[in-house]
mmCIF file of C-alpha atoms in Angstrom:
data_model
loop_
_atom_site.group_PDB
_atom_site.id
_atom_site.type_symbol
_atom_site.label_atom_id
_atom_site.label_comp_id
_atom_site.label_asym_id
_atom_site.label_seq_id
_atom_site.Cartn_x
_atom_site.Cartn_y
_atom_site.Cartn_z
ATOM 1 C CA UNK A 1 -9.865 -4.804 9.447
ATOM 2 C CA UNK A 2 -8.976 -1.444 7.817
ATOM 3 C CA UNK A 3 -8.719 -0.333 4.479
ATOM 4 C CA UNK A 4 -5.161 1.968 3.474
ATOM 5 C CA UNK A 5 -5.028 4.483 1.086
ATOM 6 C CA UNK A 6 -2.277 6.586 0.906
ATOM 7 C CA UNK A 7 -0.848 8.970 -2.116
ATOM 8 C CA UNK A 8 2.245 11.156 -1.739
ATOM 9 C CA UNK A 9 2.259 13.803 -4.424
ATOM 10 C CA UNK A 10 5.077 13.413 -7.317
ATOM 11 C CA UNK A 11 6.639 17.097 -6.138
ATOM 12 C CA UNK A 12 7.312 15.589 -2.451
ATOM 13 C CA UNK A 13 7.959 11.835 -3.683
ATOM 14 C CA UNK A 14 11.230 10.417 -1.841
ATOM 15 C CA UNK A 15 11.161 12.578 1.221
ATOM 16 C CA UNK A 16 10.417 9.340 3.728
ATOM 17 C CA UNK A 17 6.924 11.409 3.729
ATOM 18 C CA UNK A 18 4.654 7.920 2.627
ATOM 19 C CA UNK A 19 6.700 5.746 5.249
ATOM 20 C CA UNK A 20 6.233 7.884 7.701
ATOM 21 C CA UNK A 21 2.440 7.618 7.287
ATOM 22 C CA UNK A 22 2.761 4.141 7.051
ATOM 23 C CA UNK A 23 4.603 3.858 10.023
ATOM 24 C CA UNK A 24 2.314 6.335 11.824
ATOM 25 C CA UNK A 25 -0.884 4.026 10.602
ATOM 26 C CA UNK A 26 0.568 0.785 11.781
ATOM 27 C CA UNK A 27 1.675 1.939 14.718
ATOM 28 C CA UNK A 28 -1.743 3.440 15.843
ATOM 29 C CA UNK A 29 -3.424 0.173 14.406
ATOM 30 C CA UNK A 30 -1.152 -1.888 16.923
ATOM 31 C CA UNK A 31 -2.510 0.438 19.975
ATOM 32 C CA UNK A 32 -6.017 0.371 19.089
ATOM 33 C CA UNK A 33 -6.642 -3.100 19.568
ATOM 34 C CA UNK A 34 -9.082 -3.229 17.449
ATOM 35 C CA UNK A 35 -7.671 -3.235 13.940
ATOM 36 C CA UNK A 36 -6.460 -6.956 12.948
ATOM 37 C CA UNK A 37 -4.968 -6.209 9.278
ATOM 38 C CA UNK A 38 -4.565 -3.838 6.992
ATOM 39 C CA UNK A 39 -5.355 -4.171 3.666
ATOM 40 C CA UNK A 40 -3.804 -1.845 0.489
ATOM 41 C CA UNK A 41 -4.146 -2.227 -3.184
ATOM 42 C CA UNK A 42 -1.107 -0.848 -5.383
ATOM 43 C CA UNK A 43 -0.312 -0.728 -9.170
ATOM 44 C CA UNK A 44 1.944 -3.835 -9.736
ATOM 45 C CA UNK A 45 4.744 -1.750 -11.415
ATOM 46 C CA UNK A 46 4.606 0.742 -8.415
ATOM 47 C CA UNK A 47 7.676 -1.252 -7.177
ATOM 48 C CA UNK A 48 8.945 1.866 -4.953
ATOM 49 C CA UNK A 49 6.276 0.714 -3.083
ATOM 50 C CA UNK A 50 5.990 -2.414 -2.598
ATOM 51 C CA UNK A 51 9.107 -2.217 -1.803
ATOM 52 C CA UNK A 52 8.421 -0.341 1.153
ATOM 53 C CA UNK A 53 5.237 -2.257 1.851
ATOM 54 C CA UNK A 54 6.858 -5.194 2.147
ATOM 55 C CA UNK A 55 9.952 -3.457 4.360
ATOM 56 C CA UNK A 56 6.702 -2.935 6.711
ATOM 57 C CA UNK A 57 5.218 -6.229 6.818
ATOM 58 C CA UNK A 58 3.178 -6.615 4.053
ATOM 59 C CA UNK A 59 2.192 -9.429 2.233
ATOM 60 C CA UNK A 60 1.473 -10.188 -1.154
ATOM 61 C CA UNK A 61 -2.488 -11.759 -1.370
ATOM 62 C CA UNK A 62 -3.149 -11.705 -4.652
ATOM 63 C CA UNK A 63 -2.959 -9.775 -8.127
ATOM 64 C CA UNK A 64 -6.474 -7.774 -9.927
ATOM 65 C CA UNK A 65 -5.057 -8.471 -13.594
ATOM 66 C CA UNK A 66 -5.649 -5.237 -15.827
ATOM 67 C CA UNK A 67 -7.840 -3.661 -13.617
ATOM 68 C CA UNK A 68 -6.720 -0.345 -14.016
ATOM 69 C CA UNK A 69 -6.794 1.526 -17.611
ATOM 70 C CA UNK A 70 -4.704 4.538 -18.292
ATOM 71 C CA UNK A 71 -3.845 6.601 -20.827
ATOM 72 C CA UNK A 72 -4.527 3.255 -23.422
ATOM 73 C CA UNK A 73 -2.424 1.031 -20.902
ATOM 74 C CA UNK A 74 -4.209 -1.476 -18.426
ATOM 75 C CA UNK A 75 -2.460 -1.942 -15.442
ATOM 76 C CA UNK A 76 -2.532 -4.792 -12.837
ATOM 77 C CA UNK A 77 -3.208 -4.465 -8.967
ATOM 78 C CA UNK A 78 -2.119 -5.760 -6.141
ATOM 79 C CA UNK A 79 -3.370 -6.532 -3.220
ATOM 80 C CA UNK A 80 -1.540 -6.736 -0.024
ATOM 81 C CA UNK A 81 -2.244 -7.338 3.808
ATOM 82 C CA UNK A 82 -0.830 -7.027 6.896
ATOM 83 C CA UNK A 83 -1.828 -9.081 9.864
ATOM 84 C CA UNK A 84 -1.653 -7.481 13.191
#
């Protein structure tokens, strides 16, 4: 199993830069053969990506309610896996 963390800065945002990566990672996890998921958390109102997360595979696996705090606003997270 392998842990994804991925963050595309604002300035470069909708470029195709994150799914590349993405695509890179899985790719590379597929040829390894010895990566059997991938796991990534996301905010749940990051919908840009799950949007592309799920486009790739991913499944929903459960939700981390208001485990983020920001700027006075809690935030829920997602979690989300992809089996191999």
């Amino acid at each position: 199993m392998g842990t994804l963390g991925i963050v595309v800065e604002k300035s470069y945002s909708g470029l195709g830069l994150g799914r590349q990566l993405m695509i890179e990672l899985i790719e590379w996890a597929h040829t390894n053969k010895q990566t059997k998921k991938i796991e990534l958390v996301t905010r749940e109102d990051n919908q840009r990506a799950i949007s592309l997360y799920r486009q790739l595979g991913f499944q929903t696996e459960g939700l981390k309610e208001k485990d983020t705090y920001i700027n006075g606003v809690y935030y829920n997270t997602m979690l989300m896996g992809l089996h191999l």
